[in-house]
Short mmCIF file of C-alpha atoms in Angstrom, two decimals:
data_model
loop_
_atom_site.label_atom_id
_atom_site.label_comp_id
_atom_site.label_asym_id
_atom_site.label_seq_id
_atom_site.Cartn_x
_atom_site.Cartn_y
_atom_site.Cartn_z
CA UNK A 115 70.40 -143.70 -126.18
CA UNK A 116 74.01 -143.97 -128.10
CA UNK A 117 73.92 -143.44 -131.95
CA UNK A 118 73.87 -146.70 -132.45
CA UNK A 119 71.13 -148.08 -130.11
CA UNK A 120 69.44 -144.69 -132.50
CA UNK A 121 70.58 -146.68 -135.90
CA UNK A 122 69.23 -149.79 -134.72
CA UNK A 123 66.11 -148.24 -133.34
CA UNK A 124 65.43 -146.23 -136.98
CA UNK A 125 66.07 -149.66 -138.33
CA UNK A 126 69.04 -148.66 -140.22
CA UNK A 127 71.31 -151.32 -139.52
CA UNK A 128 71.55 -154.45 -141.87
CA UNK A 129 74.70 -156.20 -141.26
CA UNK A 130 77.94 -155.68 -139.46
CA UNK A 131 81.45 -157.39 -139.30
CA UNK A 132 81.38 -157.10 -134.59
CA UNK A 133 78.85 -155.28 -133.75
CA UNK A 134 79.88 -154.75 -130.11
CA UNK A 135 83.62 -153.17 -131.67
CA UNK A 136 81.25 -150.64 -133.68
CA UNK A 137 78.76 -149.91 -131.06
CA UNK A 138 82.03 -148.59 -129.02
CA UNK A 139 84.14 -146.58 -131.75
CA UNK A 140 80.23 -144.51 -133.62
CA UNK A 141 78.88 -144.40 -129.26
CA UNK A 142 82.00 -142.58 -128.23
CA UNK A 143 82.54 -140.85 -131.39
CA UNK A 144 86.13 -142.53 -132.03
CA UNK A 145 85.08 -143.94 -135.70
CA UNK A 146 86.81 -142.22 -138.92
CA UNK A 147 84.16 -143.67 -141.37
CA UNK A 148 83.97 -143.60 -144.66
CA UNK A 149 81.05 -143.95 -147.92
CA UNK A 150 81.37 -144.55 -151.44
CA UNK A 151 79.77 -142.65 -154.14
CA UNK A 152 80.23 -143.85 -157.77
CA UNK A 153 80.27 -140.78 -160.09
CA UNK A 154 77.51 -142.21 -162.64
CA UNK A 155 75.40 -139.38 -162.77
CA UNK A 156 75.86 -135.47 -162.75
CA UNK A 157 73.40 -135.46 -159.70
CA UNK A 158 72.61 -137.80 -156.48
CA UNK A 159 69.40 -139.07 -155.98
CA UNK A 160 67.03 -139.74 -153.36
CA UNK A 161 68.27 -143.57 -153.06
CA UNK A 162 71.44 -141.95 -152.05
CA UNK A 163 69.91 -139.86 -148.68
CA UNK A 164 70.00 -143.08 -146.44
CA UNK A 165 74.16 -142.77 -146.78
CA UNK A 166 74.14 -138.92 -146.22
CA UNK A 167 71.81 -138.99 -143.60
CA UNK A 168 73.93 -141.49 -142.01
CA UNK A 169 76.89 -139.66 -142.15
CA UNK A 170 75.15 -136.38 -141.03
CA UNK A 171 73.84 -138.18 -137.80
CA UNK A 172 77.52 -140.12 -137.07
CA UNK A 173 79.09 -136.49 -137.28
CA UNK A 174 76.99 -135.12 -135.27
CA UNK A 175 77.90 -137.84 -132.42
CA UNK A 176 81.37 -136.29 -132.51
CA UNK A 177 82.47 -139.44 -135.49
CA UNK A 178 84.94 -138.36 -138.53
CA UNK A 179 83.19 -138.76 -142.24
CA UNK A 180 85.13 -139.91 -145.18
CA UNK A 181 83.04 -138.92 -148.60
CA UNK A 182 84.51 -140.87 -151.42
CA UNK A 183 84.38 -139.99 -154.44
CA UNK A 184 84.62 -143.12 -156.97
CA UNK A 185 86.69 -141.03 -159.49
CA UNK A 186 88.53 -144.42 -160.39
CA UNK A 187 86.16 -146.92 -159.36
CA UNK A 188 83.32 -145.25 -161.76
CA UNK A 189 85.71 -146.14 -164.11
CA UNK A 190 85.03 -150.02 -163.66
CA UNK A 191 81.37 -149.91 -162.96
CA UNK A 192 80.19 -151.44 -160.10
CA UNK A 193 77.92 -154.70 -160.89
CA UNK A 194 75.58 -155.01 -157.99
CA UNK A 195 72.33 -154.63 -158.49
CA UNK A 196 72.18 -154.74 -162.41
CA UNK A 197 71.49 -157.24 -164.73
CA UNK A 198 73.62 -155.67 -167.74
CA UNK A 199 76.98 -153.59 -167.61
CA UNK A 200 77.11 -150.15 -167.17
CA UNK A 201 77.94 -147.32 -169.52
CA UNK A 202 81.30 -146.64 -169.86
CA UNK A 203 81.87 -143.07 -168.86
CA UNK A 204 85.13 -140.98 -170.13
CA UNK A 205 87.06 -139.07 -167.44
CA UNK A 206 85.76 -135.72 -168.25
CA UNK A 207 82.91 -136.91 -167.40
CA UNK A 208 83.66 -138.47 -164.39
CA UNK A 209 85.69 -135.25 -162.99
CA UNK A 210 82.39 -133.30 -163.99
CA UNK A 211 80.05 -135.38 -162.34
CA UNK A 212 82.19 -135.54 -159.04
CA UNK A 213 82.16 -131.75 -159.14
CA UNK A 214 78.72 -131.84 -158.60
CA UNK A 215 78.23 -134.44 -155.99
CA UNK A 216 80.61 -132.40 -153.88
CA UNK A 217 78.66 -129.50 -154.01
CA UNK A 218 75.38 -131.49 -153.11
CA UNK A 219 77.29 -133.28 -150.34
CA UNK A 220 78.03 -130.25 -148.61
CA UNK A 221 74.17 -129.63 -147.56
CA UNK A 222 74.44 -132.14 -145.31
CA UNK A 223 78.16 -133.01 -144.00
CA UNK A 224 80.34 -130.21 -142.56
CA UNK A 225 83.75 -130.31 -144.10
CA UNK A 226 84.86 -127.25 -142.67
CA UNK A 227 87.82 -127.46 -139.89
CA UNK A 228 88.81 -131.17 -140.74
CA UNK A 229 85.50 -132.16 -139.46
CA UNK A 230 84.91 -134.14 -142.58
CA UNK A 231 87.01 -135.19 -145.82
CA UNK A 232 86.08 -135.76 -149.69
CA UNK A 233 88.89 -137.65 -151.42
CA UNK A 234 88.82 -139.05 -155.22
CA UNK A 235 90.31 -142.53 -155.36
CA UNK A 236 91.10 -141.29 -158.76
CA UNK A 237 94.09 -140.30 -156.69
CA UNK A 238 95.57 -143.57 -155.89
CA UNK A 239 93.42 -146.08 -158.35
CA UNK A 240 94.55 -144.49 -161.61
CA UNK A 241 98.43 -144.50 -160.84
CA UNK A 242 98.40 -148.35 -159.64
CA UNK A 243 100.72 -150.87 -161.89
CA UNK A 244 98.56 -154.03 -162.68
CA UNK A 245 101.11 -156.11 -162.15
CA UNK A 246 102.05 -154.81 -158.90
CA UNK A 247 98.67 -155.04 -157.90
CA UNK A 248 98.57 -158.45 -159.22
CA UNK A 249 101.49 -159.48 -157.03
CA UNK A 250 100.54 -156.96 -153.91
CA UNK A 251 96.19 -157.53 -153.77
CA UNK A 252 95.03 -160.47 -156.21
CA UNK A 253 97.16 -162.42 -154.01
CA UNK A 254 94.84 -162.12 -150.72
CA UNK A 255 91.55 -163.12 -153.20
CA UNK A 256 89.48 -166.20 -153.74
CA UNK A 257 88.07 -166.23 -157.05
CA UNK A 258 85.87 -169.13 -155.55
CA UNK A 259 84.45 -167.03 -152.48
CA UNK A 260 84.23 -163.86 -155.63
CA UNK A 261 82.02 -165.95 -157.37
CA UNK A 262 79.63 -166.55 -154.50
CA UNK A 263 79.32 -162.82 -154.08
CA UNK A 264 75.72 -162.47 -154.78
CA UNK A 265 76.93 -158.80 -156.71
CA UNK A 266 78.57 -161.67 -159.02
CA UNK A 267 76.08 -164.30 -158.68
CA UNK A 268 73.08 -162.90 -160.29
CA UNK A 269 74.96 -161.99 -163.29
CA UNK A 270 76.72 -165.30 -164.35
CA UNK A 271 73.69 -166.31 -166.37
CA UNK A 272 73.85 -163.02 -168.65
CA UNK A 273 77.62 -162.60 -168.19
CA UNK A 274 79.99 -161.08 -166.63
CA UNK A 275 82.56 -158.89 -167.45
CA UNK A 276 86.03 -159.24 -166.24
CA UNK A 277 86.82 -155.36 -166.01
CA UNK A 278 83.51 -155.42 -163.45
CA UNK A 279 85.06 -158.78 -161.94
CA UNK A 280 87.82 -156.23 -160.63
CA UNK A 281 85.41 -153.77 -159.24
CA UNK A 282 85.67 -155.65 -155.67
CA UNK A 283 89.45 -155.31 -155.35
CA UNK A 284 89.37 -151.94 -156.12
CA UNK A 285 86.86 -151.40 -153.63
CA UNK A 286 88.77 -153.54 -151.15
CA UNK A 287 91.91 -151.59 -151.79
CA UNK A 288 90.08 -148.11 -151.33
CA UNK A 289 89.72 -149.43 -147.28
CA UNK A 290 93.01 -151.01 -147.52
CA UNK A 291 94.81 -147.08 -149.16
CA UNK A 292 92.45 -145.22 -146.62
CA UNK A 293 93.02 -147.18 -143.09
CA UNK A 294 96.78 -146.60 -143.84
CA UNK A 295 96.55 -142.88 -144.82
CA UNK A 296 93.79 -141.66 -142.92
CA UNK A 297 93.18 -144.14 -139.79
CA UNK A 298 89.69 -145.21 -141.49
CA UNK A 299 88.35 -147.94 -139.41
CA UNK A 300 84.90 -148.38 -140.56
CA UNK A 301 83.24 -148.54 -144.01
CA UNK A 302 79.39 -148.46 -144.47
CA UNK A 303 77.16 -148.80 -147.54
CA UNK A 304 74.39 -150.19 -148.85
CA UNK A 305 73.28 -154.01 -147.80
CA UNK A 306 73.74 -154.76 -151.76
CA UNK A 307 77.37 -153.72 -150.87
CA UNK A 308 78.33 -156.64 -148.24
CA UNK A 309 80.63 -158.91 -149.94
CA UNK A 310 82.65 -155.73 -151.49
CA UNK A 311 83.16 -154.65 -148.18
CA UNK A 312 83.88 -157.87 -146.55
CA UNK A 313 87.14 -157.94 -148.90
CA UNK A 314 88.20 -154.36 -147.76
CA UNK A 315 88.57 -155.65 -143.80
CA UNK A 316 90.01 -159.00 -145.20
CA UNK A 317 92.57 -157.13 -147.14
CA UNK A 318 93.53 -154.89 -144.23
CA UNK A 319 93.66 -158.33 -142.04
CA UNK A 320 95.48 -160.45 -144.12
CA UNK A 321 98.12 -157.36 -145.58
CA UNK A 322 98.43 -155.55 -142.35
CA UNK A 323 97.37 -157.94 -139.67
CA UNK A 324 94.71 -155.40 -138.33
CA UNK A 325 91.08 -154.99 -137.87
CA UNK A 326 88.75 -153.26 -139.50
CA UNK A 327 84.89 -152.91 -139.41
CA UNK A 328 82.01 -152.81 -141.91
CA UNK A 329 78.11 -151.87 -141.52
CA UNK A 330 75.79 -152.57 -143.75
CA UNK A 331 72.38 -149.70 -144.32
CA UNK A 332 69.45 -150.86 -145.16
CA UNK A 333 67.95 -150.34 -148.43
CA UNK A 334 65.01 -148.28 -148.89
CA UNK A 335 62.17 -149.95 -150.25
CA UNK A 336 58.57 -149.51 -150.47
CA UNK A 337 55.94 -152.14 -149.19
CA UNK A 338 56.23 -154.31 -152.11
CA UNK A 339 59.82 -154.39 -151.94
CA UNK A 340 60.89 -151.64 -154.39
CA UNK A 341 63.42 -149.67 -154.25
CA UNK A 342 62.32 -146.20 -153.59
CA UNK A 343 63.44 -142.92 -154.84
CA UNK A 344 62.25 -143.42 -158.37
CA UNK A 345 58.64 -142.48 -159.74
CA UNK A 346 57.79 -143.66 -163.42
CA UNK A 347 60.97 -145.12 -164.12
CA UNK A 348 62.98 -142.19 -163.47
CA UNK A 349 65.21 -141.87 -160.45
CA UNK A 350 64.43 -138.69 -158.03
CA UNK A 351 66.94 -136.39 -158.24
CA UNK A 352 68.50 -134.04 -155.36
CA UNK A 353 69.34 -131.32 -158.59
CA UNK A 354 66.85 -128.83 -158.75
CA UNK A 355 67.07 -128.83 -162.50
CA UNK A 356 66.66 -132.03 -163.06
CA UNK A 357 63.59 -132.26 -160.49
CA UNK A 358 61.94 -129.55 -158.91
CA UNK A 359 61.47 -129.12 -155.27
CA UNK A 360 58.33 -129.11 -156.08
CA UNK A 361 58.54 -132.67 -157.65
CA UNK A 362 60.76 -133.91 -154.93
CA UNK A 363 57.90 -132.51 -152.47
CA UNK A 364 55.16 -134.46 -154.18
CA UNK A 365 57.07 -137.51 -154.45
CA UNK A 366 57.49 -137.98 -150.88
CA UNK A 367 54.02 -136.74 -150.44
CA UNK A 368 52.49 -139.29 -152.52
CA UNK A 369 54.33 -142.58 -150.84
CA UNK A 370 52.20 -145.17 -149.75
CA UNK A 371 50.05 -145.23 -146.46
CA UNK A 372 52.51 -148.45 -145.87
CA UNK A 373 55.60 -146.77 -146.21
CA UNK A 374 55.37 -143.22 -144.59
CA UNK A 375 56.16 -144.48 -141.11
CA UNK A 376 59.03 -146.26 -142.31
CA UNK A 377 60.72 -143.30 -144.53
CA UNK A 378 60.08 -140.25 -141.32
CA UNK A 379 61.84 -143.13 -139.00
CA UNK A 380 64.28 -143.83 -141.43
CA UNK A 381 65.17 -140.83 -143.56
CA UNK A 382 64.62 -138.15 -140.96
CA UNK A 383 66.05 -136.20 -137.54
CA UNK A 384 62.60 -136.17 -135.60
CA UNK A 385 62.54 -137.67 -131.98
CA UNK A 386 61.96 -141.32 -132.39
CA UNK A 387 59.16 -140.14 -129.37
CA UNK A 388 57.02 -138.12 -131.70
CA UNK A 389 57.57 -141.14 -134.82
CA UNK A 390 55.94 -143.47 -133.22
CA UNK A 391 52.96 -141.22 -131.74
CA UNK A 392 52.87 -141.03 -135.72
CA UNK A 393 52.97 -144.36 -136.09
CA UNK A 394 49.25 -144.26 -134.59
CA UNK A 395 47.75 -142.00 -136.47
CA UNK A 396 45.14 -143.68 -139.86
CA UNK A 397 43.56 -142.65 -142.62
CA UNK A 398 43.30 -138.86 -143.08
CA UNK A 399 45.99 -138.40 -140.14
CA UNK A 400 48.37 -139.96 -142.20
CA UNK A 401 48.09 -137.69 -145.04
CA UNK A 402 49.49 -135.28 -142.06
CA UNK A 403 52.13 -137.86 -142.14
CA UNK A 404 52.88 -137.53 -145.54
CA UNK A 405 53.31 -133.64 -145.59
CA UNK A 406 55.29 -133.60 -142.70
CA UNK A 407 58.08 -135.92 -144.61
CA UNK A 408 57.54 -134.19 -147.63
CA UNK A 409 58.47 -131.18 -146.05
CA UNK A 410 61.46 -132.07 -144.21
CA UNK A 411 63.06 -133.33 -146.76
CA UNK A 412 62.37 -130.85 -149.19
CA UNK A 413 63.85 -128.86 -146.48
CA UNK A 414 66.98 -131.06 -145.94
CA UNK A 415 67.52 -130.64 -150.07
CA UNK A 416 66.60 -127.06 -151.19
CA UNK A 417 66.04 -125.45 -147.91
CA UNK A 418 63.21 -123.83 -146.50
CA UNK A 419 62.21 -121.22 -148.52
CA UNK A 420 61.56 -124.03 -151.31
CA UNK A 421 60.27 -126.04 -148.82
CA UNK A 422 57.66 -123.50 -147.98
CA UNK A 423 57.20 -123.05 -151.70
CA UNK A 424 56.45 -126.61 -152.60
CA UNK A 425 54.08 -127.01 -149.57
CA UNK A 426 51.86 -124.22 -150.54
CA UNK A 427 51.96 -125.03 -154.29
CA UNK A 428 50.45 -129.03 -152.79
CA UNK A 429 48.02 -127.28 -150.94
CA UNK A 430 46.45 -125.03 -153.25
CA UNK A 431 46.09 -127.80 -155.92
CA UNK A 432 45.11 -130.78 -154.09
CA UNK A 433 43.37 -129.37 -150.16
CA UNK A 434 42.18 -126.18 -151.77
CA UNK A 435 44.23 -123.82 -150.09
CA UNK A 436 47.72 -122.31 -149.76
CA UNK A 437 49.61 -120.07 -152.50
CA UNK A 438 48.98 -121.31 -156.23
CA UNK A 439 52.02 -118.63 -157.16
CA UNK A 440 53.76 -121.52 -155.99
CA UNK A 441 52.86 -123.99 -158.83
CA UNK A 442 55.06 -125.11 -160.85
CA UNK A 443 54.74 -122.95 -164.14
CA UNK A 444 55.79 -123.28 -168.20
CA UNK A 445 55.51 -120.62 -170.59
CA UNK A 446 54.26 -121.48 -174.38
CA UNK A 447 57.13 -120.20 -176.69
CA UNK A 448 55.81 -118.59 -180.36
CA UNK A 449 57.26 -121.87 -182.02
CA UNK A 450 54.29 -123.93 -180.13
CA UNK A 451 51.72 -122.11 -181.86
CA UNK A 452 50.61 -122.69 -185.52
CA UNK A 453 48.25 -120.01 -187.48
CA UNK A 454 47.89 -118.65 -183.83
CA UNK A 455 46.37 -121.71 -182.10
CA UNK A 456 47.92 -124.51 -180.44
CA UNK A 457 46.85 -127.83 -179.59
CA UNK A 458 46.37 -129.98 -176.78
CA UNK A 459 49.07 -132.52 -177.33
CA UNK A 460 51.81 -129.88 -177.85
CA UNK A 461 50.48 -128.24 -174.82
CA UNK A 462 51.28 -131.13 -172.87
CA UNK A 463 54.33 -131.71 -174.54
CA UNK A 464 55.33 -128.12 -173.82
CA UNK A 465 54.18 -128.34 -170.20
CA UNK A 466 56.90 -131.28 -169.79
CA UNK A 467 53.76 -133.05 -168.94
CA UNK A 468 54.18 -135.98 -171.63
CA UNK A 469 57.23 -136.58 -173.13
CA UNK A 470 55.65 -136.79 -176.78
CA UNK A 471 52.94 -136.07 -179.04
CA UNK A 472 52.05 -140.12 -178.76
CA UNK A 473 52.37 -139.79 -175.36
CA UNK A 474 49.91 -137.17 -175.37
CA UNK A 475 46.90 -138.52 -177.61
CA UNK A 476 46.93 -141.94 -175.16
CA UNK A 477 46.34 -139.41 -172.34
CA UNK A 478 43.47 -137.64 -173.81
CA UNK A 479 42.08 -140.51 -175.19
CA UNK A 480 41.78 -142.45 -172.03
CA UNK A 481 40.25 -139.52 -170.29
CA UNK A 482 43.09 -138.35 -168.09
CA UNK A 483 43.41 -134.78 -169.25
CA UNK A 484 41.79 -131.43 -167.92
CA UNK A 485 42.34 -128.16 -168.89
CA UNK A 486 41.37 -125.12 -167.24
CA UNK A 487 39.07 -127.94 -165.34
CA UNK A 488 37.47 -129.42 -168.03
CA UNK A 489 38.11 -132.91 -169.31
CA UNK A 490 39.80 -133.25 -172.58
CA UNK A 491 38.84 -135.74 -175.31
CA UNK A 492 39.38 -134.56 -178.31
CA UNK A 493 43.04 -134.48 -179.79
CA UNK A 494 42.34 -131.73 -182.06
CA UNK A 495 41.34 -129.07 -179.47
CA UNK A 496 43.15 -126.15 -179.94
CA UNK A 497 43.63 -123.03 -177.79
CA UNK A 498 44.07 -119.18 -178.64
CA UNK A 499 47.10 -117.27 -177.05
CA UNK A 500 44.28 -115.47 -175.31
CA UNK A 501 43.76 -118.55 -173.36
CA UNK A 502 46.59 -118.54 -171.62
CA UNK A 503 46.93 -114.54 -170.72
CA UNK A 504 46.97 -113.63 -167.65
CA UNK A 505 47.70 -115.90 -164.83
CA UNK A 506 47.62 -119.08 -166.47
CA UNK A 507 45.65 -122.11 -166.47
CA UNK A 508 45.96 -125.30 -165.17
CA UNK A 509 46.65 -127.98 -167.21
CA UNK A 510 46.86 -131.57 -165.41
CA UNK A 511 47.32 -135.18 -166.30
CA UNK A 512 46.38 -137.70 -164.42
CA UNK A 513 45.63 -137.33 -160.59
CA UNK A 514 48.69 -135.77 -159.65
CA UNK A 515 51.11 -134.21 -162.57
CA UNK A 516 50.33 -130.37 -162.82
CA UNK A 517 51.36 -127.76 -164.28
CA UNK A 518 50.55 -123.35 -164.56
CA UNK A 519 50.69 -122.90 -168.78
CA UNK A 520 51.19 -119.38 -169.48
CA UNK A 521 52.34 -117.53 -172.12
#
């Protein structure tokens, strides 16, 4: 089986430009490929695995990976998927936040040996003349076929803005810049990305009379056609500091029965052989499921040791077992306490397990708070610093957020 027969077989593929021209350039490792990352964040996510587990797998077929970093493009915003424009970033930011997507990148693409590049179109996009690139680019677009983009479509009722109108030619010229300089002949991204990507190999066409490919991945979304790789509202994060390994574990270990299948075929590098032997396993089996692509992506992220950590912390607070050193901890600071006591909602508060004091008092008043194994009621409970001596004790909210409160 070629990588791409593997793609299609993962159900990875969405849409491509000749699928016959890409099966030959990714099966006999002759594509230099490239991704785009948009700088909005000081972290990737989990949405963003499906691209960097598709460039880790075209690599390792022998294919060249182009990371691009959307140093300029950030700049724009890119409309696609949102119903209102998005915050306007300054350049320091930008620069900082492509700092650390390079670092994160490097977990799973080897860059060493000119195996793999990272460019900024910072580079290229921030030095171009607007009238040149009137005359040069705007030239070779239809504003009619813009406006049936469906990136553009879905925001004409609330409006659109013409600095994101651009945000498709500068895509299109990042293709354009990088099949001249670095023999790119493929772009992939997400299947919200299609129409930005058709006007890359148009450009290249109708500019330099050549042809170039696109691929479309498809998104990741749960059963009910979400997309994954958020949990209450707040996107999953591939920083440690902004979520744990052991959160990132227990996300993955709590998708649905529905969807586990889906995200081992799609998201890891197990034999397709031993997936769908999964694929037969119910009810308690696929709780096995669940901890196996918990684990190997905890793995893929923050290695095994944390891996191994976050697996044991799961077991010893929802099977019974494993290594409760490995729970997640907090430590009460003096300020919490008042007269020497503190109570239950700054305890939660503390724990990170509510973000406020409101927050709190809904939890305990609807029953979904237990200390030390006891269900909390009361808002006014308070606690000694003797409570919390020694090892700890387990405060949890809801069915699955713990945490170890010590002092």
């Amino acid at each position: 089986m070629g990588v791409y027969e593997e793609l299609e077989a993962r159900g990875l593929l969405a849409q491509v430009t000749d699928g016959e021209k890409i099966r030959e350039l990714i099966n006999s490792g002759k594509a230099t490929f490239y991704i785009g990352f948009d700088c909005t964040a000081d972290s990737l996510t989990a949405g963003h695995f499906m691209a960097l587990t598709l460039m880790k797998r075209l690599q390792m077929a022998g294919n060249k990976p182009i990371a691009l970093i959307g140093g300029g493009t950030t700049m724009i915003g890119d409309p696609s998927g949102r119903t209102d424009m998005r915050k306007m970033l300054t350049r320091e930011d930008i620069d900082h936040n492509a700092e650390c997507f390079k670092k994160q990148m490097e977990k799973f693409i080897d860059f060493s040996d000119g195996k793999a590049l990272m460019v900024n179109n910072a580079d290229w996009l921030l030095k171009l003349n607007y009238v040149d690139l009137l005359r040069e680019v705007g030239a070779c677009f239809s504003v009619n076929n813009m406006l049936r983009a469906e990136c553009y479509k879905q925001r004409m009722e609330k409006g659109l803005s013409f600095l994101e109108f651009n945000y498709m030619i500068m895509q299109s010229y990042d293709f354009y810049h990088m099949f001249q300089e670095y023999d790119c002949n493929l772009e992939f991204g997400g299947d919200d990305q299609w129409s930005n990507m058709l006007g890359g190999t148009e450009l290249i066409r109708r500019k330099l009379g050549k042809d170039a490919h696109a691929m479309t991945i498809t998104l990741l979304t749960d059963s009910q056609g979400k997309k994954m790789g958020k949990t209450a509202g707040n996107a999953v994060w591939l920083d440690p500091k902004k979520t744990s390994p052991y959160d990132f574990y227990q996300y993955w270990r709590n998708v649905g029965d529905a969807d586990v299948i889906k995200c081992i075929r799609m998201l890891t590098f197990l034999p397709l052989e031993q997936i769908e032997e999964m694929a037969t396993w119910k009810d308690a089996k696929l709780n096995e499921a669940k901890e196996i692509l918990a684990y190997e992506l905890t793995n893929m992220v923050h290695g095994e040791e944390e891996a191994k950590k976050a697996q044991e912390a799961s077991k010893a607070l929802f099977a019974g077992g494993g290594d409760s050193a490995n729970v997640p901890s907090v430590a009460l600071k003096e300020e919490d306490f008042r007269d020497g006591k503190v109570d239950i909602l700054q305890v939660l508060v503390s724990a990170g397990l509510c973000a406020t004091r409101s927050e709190a008092r809904r939890n305990v008043q609807q029953g979904g708070v237990t200390v030390a194994d006891e269900k909390v009621t009361d808002v006014a409970t308070t606690y000694d610093k003797e409570f919390f001596a020694g090892d700890g004790v387990m405060v949890r909210r809801g069915k699955k957020a713990f945490k170890k409160v010590t002092l």
